[in-house]
PDB file of C-alpha atoms in Angstrom:
ATOM      1  CA  MET A   1    -114.272-147.269 -96.805  1.00 66.00           C
ATOM      2  CA  GLU A   2    -110.590-146.685 -97.925  1.00 82.00           C
ATOM      3  CA  GLU A   3    -109.556-143.548 -99.898  1.00 90.00           C
ATOM      4  CA  ILE A   4    -106.276-143.072-101.764  1.00 92.00           C
ATOM      5  CA  LYS A   5    -104.665-139.603-101.618  1.00 91.00           C
ATOM      6  CA  HIS A   6    -101.737-138.867-103.853  1.00 90.00           C
ATOM      7  CA  LEU A   7     -99.342-136.359-102.707  1.00 90.00           C
ATOM      8  CA  ASN A   8     -98.317-134.452-105.842  1.00 89.00           C
ATOM      9  CA  THR A   9     -98.690-130.885-104.525  1.00 92.00           C
ATOM     10  CA  GLN A  10     -98.403-128.696-101.420  1.00 94.00           C
ATOM     11  CA  ASN A  11    -102.165-128.538-101.386  1.00 96.00           C
ATOM     12  CA  ASP A  12    -102.349-132.366-101.302  1.00 94.00           C
ATOM     13  CA  ILE A  13     -99.990-132.353 -98.333  1.00 94.00           C
ATOM     14  CA  ASP A  14    -101.986-129.528 -96.581  1.00 96.00           C
ATOM     15  CA  GLU A  15    -105.133-131.593 -96.991  1.00 96.00           C
ATOM     16  CA  LEU A  16    -103.403-134.668 -95.527  1.00 96.00           C
ATOM     17  CA  ARG A  17    -102.326-132.637 -92.461  1.00 97.00           C
ATOM     18  CA  THR A  18    -105.870-131.544 -91.852  1.00 96.00           C
ATOM     19  CA  ILE A  19    -106.938-135.268 -91.906  1.00 95.00           C
ATOM     20  CA  PHE A  20    -103.980-136.268 -89.675  1.00 96.00           C
ATOM     21  CA  ASP A  21    -104.800-133.459 -87.201  1.00 95.00           C
ATOM     22  CA  GLY A  22    -108.445-134.658 -86.915  1.00 93.00           C
ATOM     23  CA  LEU A  23    -107.556-138.223 -85.951  1.00 93.00           C
ATOM     24  CA  VAL A  24    -108.042-139.007 -82.318  1.00 89.00           C
ATOM     25  CA  VAL A  25    -105.192-141.463 -82.179  1.00 89.00           C
ATOM     26  CA  LYS A  26    -101.787-140.421 -83.496  1.00 93.00           C
ATOM     27  CA  PRO A  27     -98.993-142.854 -84.476  1.00 95.00           C
ATOM     28  CA  LYS A  28     -95.904-143.594 -82.299  1.00 95.00           C
ATOM     29  CA  LEU A  29     -92.542-145.071 -83.044  1.00 95.00           C
ATOM     30  CA  VAL A  30     -91.616-148.423 -81.568  1.00 95.00           C
ATOM     31  CA  THR A  31     -88.730-150.670 -82.351  1.00 96.00           C
ATOM     32  CA  LEU A  32     -88.704-154.236 -83.724  1.00 97.00           C
ATOM     33  CA  GLY A  33     -87.073-155.236 -80.477  1.00 97.00           C
ATOM     34  CA  GLU A  34     -89.962-153.804 -78.449  1.00 95.00           C
ATOM     35  CA  ALA A  35     -92.450-155.729 -80.698  1.00 96.00           C
ATOM     36  CA  LEU A  36     -90.674-159.053 -80.290  1.00 97.00           C
ATOM     37  CA  GLU A  37     -90.207-158.474 -76.581  1.00 96.00           C
ATOM     38  CA  ASN A  38     -93.925-157.853 -76.154  1.00 94.00           C
ATOM     39  CA  ASP A  39     -94.851-160.808 -78.348  1.00 96.00           C
ATOM     40  CA  TRP A  40     -96.648-158.662 -80.952  1.00 96.00           C
ATOM     41  CA  GLU A  41     -95.314-160.458 -84.025  1.00 97.00           C
ATOM     42  CA  PRO A  42     -97.570-163.473 -84.920  1.00 97.00           C
ATOM     43  CA  LYS A  43     -95.067-165.108 -87.309  1.00 96.00           C
ATOM     44  CA  PRO A  44     -91.503-164.493 -86.053  1.00 97.00           C
ATOM     45  CA  LYS A  45     -90.195-167.508 -88.056  1.00 97.00           C
ATOM     46  CA  ASP A  46     -91.934-166.768 -91.335  1.00 98.00           C
ATOM     47  CA  HIS A  47     -88.663-165.931 -92.974  1.00 98.00           C
ATOM     48  CA  LEU A  48     -87.565-169.535 -92.543  1.00 98.00           C
ATOM     49  CA  ARG A  49     -90.937-170.911 -93.759  1.00 98.00           C
ATOM     50  CA  LEU A  50     -90.756-168.869 -96.974  1.00 98.00           C
ATOM     51  CA  ALA A  51     -87.256-169.946 -97.612  1.00 98.00           C
ATOM     52  CA  LYS A  52     -88.169-173.670 -97.032  1.00 98.00           C
ATOM     53  CA  HIS A  53     -91.174-173.336 -99.416  1.00 98.00           C
ATOM     54  CA  LEU A  54     -88.905-171.905-102.180  1.00 98.00           C
ATOM     55  CA  LEU A  55     -86.371-174.653-101.810  1.00 98.00           C
ATOM     56  CA  GLU A  56     -89.165-177.194-101.963  1.00 98.00           C
ATOM     57  CA  ASN A  57     -90.637-175.573-105.100  1.00 98.00           C
ATOM     58  CA  LYS A  58     -87.528-174.484-106.925  1.00 98.00           C
ATOM     59  CA  GLU A  59     -88.653-176.070-110.172  1.00 98.00           C
ATOM     60  CA  LEU A  60     -91.345-173.508-110.689  1.00 98.00           C
ATOM     61  CA  GLU A  61     -90.689-170.615-113.141  1.00 97.00           C
ATOM     62  CA  PRO A  62     -90.041-167.202-111.621  1.00 97.00           C
ATOM     63  CA  VAL A  63     -92.858-164.731-111.198  1.00 97.00           C
ATOM     64  CA  VAL A  64     -92.197-161.583-113.251  1.00 96.00           C
ATOM     65  CA  ALA A  65     -94.123-158.709-114.770  1.00 95.00           C
ATOM     66  CA  GLU A  66     -95.470-160.746-117.669  1.00 96.00           C
ATOM     67  CA  ASN A  67     -96.967-163.485-115.563  1.00 97.00           C
ATOM     68  CA  PHE A  68     -97.629-161.745-112.359  1.00 96.00           C
ATOM     69  CA  ARG A  69    -101.401-161.493-112.504  1.00 95.00           C
ATOM     70  CA  GLU A  70    -101.686-165.232-113.631  1.00 96.00           C
ATOM     71  CA  LYS A  71     -99.174-166.721-111.154  1.00 97.00           C
ATOM     72  CA  MET A  72     -99.949-164.820-108.099  1.00 97.00           C
ATOM     73  CA  SER A  73    -103.451-166.453-107.954  1.00 97.00           C
ATOM     74  CA  ILE A  74    -101.658-169.816-107.595  1.00 98.00           C
ATOM     75  CA  HIS A  75    -100.540-170.485-104.038  1.00 98.00           C
ATOM     76  CA  LYS A  76     -97.138-172.058-104.756  1.00 98.00           C
ATOM     77  CA  TYR A  77     -96.177-169.280-107.063  1.00 98.00           C
ATOM     78  CA  ASN A  78     -97.438-166.685-104.704  1.00 98.00           C
ATOM     79  CA  GLU A  79     -95.408-168.023-101.872  1.00 98.00           C
ATOM     80  CA  ASN A  80     -92.316-168.348-104.100  1.00 98.00           C
ATOM     81  CA  PHE A  81     -92.646-164.703-105.218  1.00 97.00           C
ATOM     82  CA  HIS A  82     -92.909-163.517-101.701  1.00 97.00           C
ATOM     83  CA  ALA A  83     -89.783-165.647-100.796  1.00 98.00           C
ATOM     84  CA  THR A  84     -87.815-164.027-103.704  1.00 98.00           C
ATOM     85  CA  LYS A  85     -89.159-160.633-102.599  1.00 96.00           C
ATOM     86  CA  LEU A  86     -87.920-161.289 -98.888  1.00 97.00           C
ATOM     87  CA  ILE A  87     -84.505-162.278-100.297  1.00 98.00           C
ATOM     88  CA  TRP A  88     -84.442-159.021-102.293  1.00 96.00           C
ATOM     89  CA  LEU A  89     -85.353-156.985 -99.152  1.00 95.00           C
ATOM     90  CA  ILE A  90     -82.681-158.661 -97.036  1.00 97.00           C
ATOM     91  CA  ASN A  91     -80.154-157.762 -99.665  1.00 95.00           C
ATOM     92  CA  GLU A  92     -81.533-154.167-100.027  1.00 93.00           C
ATOM     93  CA  ILE A  93     -81.468-153.599 -96.274  1.00 95.00           C
ATOM     94  CA  ARG A  94     -78.034-155.051 -95.912  1.00 95.00           C
ATOM     95  CA  THR A  95     -76.522-152.964 -98.774  1.00 94.00           C
ATOM     96  CA  LYS A  96     -78.611-149.808 -98.965  1.00 91.00           C
ATOM     97  CA  GLY A  97     -80.875-149.571 -95.874  1.00 91.00           C
ATOM     98  CA  LEU A  98     -84.692-149.323 -95.891  1.00 88.00           C
ATOM     99  CA  TYR A  99     -86.343-147.104 -98.510  1.00 80.00           C
ATOM    100  CA  SER A 100     -89.362-146.593 -96.135  1.00 84.00           C
ATOM    101  CA  VAL A 101     -90.292-147.016 -92.487  1.00 92.00           C
ATOM    102  CA  PRO A 102     -92.548-150.085 -91.972  1.00 95.00           C
ATOM    103  CA  GLN A 103     -95.923-149.394 -90.511  1.00 96.00           C
ATOM    104  CA  ALA A 104     -98.258-151.378 -88.233  1.00 96.00           C
ATOM    105  CA  TRP A 105    -101.459-151.259 -86.102  1.00 94.00           C
ATOM    106  CA  MET A 106    -102.464-153.255 -83.239  1.00 92.00           C
ATOM    107  CA  ASN A 107    -105.048-155.965 -83.604  1.00 89.00           C
ATOM    108  CA  GLY A 108    -105.933-157.312 -80.196  1.00 89.00           C
ATOM    109  CA  ASN A 109    -102.548-158.219 -78.666  1.00 92.00           C
ATOM    110  CA  LYS A 110    -100.711-158.774 -81.953  1.00 95.00           C
ATOM    111  CA  TRP A 111     -99.585-156.171 -84.457  1.00 96.00           C
ATOM    112  CA  LYS A 112    -100.424-156.220 -88.219  1.00 95.00           C
ATOM    113  CA  VAL A 113     -97.538-154.948 -90.226  1.00 96.00           C
ATOM    114  CA  HIS A 114     -98.525-153.188 -93.433  1.00 94.00           C
ATOM    115  CA  PRO A 115     -96.974-151.732 -95.578  1.00 92.00           C
ATOM    116  CA  GLY A 116     -93.847-153.834 -94.554  1.00 90.00           C
ATOM    117  CA  THR A 117     -95.367-157.227 -94.255  1.00 93.00           C
ATOM    118  CA  HIS A 118     -92.127-158.860 -95.700  1.00 95.00           C
ATOM    119  CA  ARG A 119     -89.840-156.115 -94.411  1.00 95.00           C
ATOM    120  CA  VAL A 120     -90.466-157.144 -90.838  1.00 97.00           C
ATOM    121  CA  HIS A 121     -89.346-160.741 -91.579  1.00 98.00           C
ATOM    122  CA  ALA A 122     -86.186-159.536 -93.474  1.00 98.00           C
ATOM    123  CA  LEU A 123     -85.357-157.307 -90.313  1.00 98.00           C
ATOM    124  CA  ILE A 124     -85.975-160.296 -88.003  1.00 98.00           C
ATOM    125  CA  HIS A 125     -83.621-162.351 -90.094  1.00 98.00           C
ATOM    126  CA  LEU A 126     -80.944-159.571 -89.972  1.00 98.00           C
ATOM    127  CA  ASN A 127     -81.519-159.062 -86.276  1.00 97.00           C
ATOM    128  CA  LYS A 128     -82.162-155.303 -86.789  1.00 97.00           C
ATOM    129  CA  LEU A 129     -83.950-154.935 -83.351  1.00 97.00           C
ATOM    130  CA  ASP A 130     -83.333-151.130 -83.378  1.00 97.00           C
ATOM    131  CA  GLN A 131     -85.329-150.582 -86.442  1.00 97.00           C
ATOM    132  CA  GLU A 132     -88.245-148.265 -85.878  1.00 96.00           C
ATOM    133  CA  PHE A 133     -91.812-148.840 -86.893  1.00 96.00           C
ATOM    134  CA  VAL A 134     -94.767-146.457 -87.127  1.00 96.00           C
ATOM    135  CA  LEU A 135     -97.375-147.899 -84.880  1.00 96.00           C
ATOM    136  CA  TRP A 136    -101.009-146.999 -84.701  1.00 94.00           C
ATOM    137  CA  ASP A 137    -102.356-148.209 -81.307  1.00 88.00           C
ATOM    138  CA  LYS A 138    -105.350-146.653 -79.523  1.00 75.00           C
ATOM    139  CA  GLU A 139    -104.921-148.697 -76.356  1.00 70.00           C
ATOM    140  CA  SER A 140    -101.272-148.121 -75.448  1.00 65.00           C
ATOM    141  CA  THR A 141     -99.683-144.998 -73.954  1.00 64.00           C
ATOM    142  CA  LEU A 142     -96.322-146.480 -74.975  1.00 72.00           C
ATOM    143  CA  ASN A 143     -93.950-143.808 -76.291  1.00 81.00           C
ATOM    144  CA  ASN A 144     -94.738-140.233 -77.401  1.00 89.00           C
ATOM    145  CA  PRO A 145     -97.102-139.651 -80.395  1.00 92.00           C
ATOM    146  CA  LEU A 146     -95.689-138.156 -83.557  1.00 95.00           C
ATOM    147  CA  ASP A 147     -96.761-134.810 -84.959  1.00 96.00           C
ATOM    148  CA  PHE A 148     -97.563-134.522 -88.597  1.00 97.00           C
ATOM    149  CA  ASP A 149     -94.233-133.190 -89.980  1.00 96.00           C
ATOM    150  CA  THR A 150     -92.256-135.736 -88.127  1.00 95.00           C
ATOM    151  CA  TRP A 151     -94.538-138.509 -89.313  1.00 95.00           C
ATOM    152  CA  LEU A 152     -94.459-137.473 -92.898  1.00 94.00           C
ATOM    153  CA  GLY A 153     -90.739-136.813 -92.808  1.00 92.00           C
ATOM    154  CA  LEU A 154     -90.239-140.668 -92.096  1.00 91.00           C
ATOM    155  CA  PHE A 155     -91.442-141.346 -95.709  1.00 89.00           C
ATOM    156  CA  SER A 156     -89.943-138.511 -97.515  1.00 79.00           C
ATOM    157  CA  LYS A 157     -86.349-139.727 -97.459  1.00 70.00           C
ATOM    158  CA  SER A 158     -86.496-141.410-100.842  1.00 68.00           C
ATOM    159  CA  ASP A 159     -87.271-140.016-104.134  1.00 71.00           C
ATOM    160  CA  ASN A 160     -89.902-142.532-104.816  1.00 74.00           C
ATOM    161  CA  ASN A 161     -93.608-141.604-105.312  1.00 84.00           C
ATOM    162  CA  MET A 162     -95.760-141.519-102.173  1.00 89.00           C
ATOM    163  CA  PHE A 163     -99.518-141.817-101.528  1.00 93.00           C
ATOM    164  CA  ALA A 164    -101.654-142.157 -98.339  1.00 95.00           C
ATOM    165  CA  VAL A 165    -104.411-144.671 -97.935  1.00 95.00           C
ATOM    166  CA  LEU A 166    -107.032-143.287 -95.506  1.00 93.00           C
ATOM    167  CA  LYS A 167    -108.495-146.017 -93.420  1.00 90.00           C
ATOM    168  CA  PRO A 168    -110.755-145.741 -90.258  1.00 86.00           C
ATOM    169  CA  ASN A 169    -108.589-144.141 -87.613  1.00 87.00           C
ATOM    170  CA  ILE A 170    -105.217-144.467 -89.385  1.00 93.00           C
ATOM    171  CA  LEU A 171    -103.309-143.135 -92.389  1.00 95.00           C
ATOM    172  CA  GLU A 172    -101.284-145.613 -94.185  1.00 95.00           C
ATOM    173  CA  MET A 173     -98.345-144.294 -96.282  1.00 94.00           C
ATOM    174  CA  HIS A 174     -97.146-146.099 -99.383  1.00 92.00           C
ATOM    175  CA  VAL A 175     -93.716-145.503-101.110  1.00 87.00           C
ATOM    176  CA  SER A 176     -93.490-147.066-104.497  1.00 80.00           C
ATOM    177  CA  GLU A 177     -91.028-149.897-104.932  1.00 75.00           C
ATOM    178  CA  ASP A 178     -88.601-150.684-107.791  1.00 73.00           C
ATOM    179  CA  ARG A 179     -90.612-153.585-109.302  1.00 85.00           C
ATOM    180  CA  ASN A 180     -88.338-154.155-112.287  1.00 90.00           C
ATOM    181  CA  GLU A 181     -85.414-154.746-109.907  1.00 91.00           C
ATOM    182  CA  MET A 182     -87.550-157.108-107.810  1.00 92.00           C
ATOM    183  CA  TYR A 183     -88.585-159.152-110.913  1.00 94.00           C
ATOM    184  CA  ALA A 184     -84.945-159.349-112.106  1.00 95.00           C
ATOM    185  CA  ASN A 185     -84.067-160.621-108.559  1.00 95.00           C
ATOM    186  CA  SER A 186     -86.939-163.239-108.893  1.00 96.00           C
ATOM    187  CA  ILE A 187     -85.258-164.631-112.102  1.00 97.00           C
ATOM    188  CA  LYS A 188     -81.789-164.679-110.491  1.00 97.00           C
ATOM    189  CA  VAL A 189     -82.981-166.394-107.261  1.00 98.00           C
ATOM    190  CA  MET A 190     -84.946-169.101-109.165  1.00 98.00           C
ATOM    191  CA  GLN A 191     -81.925-169.848-111.448  1.00 97.00           C
ATOM    192  CA  THR A 192     -79.443-169.964-108.648  1.00 98.00           C
ATOM    193  CA  VAL A 193     -81.480-172.294-106.389  1.00 98.00           C
ATOM    194  CA  LYS A 194     -81.421-174.835-109.181  1.00 96.00           C
ATOM    195  CA  GLU A 195     -77.565-174.699-109.339  1.00 96.00           C
ATOM    196  CA  VAL A 196     -76.454-174.270-105.706  1.00 97.00           C
ATOM    197  CA  LYS A 197     -77.461-176.408-102.706  1.00 97.00           C
ATOM    198  CA  PHE A 198     -78.853-174.186 -99.955  1.00 98.00           C
ATOM    199  CA  THR A 199     -80.302-174.509 -96.464  1.00 98.00           C
ATOM    200  CA  GLU A 200     -82.920-172.118 -95.425  1.00 98.00           C
ATOM    201  CA  GLU A 201     -80.530-169.934 -93.518  1.00 97.00           C
ATOM    202  CA  SER A 202     -77.800-170.047 -96.212  1.00 98.00           C
ATOM    203  CA  LEU A 203     -80.343-169.039 -98.856  1.00 98.00           C
ATOM    204  CA  LEU A 204     -81.308-165.991 -96.934  1.00 98.00           C
ATOM    205  CA  ASN A 205     -77.689-165.020 -96.414  1.00 96.00           C
ATOM    206  CA  TYR A 206     -76.704-165.419 -99.993  1.00 96.00           C
ATOM    207  CA  SER A 207     -75.721-162.217-101.885  1.00 92.00           C
ATOM    208  CA  PHE A 208     -77.606-162.241-105.103  1.00 89.00           C
TER     209      PHE A 208
END
């Protein structure tokens, strides 16, 4: 059973520390390069697949706040939105850096990245092999475990609101995104792909 814990007060943080200290497994830091070298990423070419999908479905209207609930239940629109989000993330990382450290846990011999499902593909496209990820892995002795303050500090670098999702054996930290900026980008991307001829790579490299 998942539980959401908002971090609004020092008492909230102290309660989260108690939960963290009670976990048997503590998170570690690994790099994207380590993950790719160990073949943990199940979809290392997903950035190209999403770009291809968008170019093949460029006639669709953009997904924005007003139609989000309706359109995200339709596969083609869902994929297009995630493609435009990926493009937004690539540009954000290139110009501003990451607003939050991506996280993952091991599922057999592959990792499951969340939050950061699309950030991992943006980082692969940008070849940011030194980018660190928080990894929860009960099997591996790889790298040193993080203490609570170091772990929490990884998510406290932005002014965005944070909350924790308590799952069995892990704590998943969420940092709010600028959805308005993302929706504006969706409109811009969908307009531009109708006017400019792109390949998958050139679309992902374009500065929107």
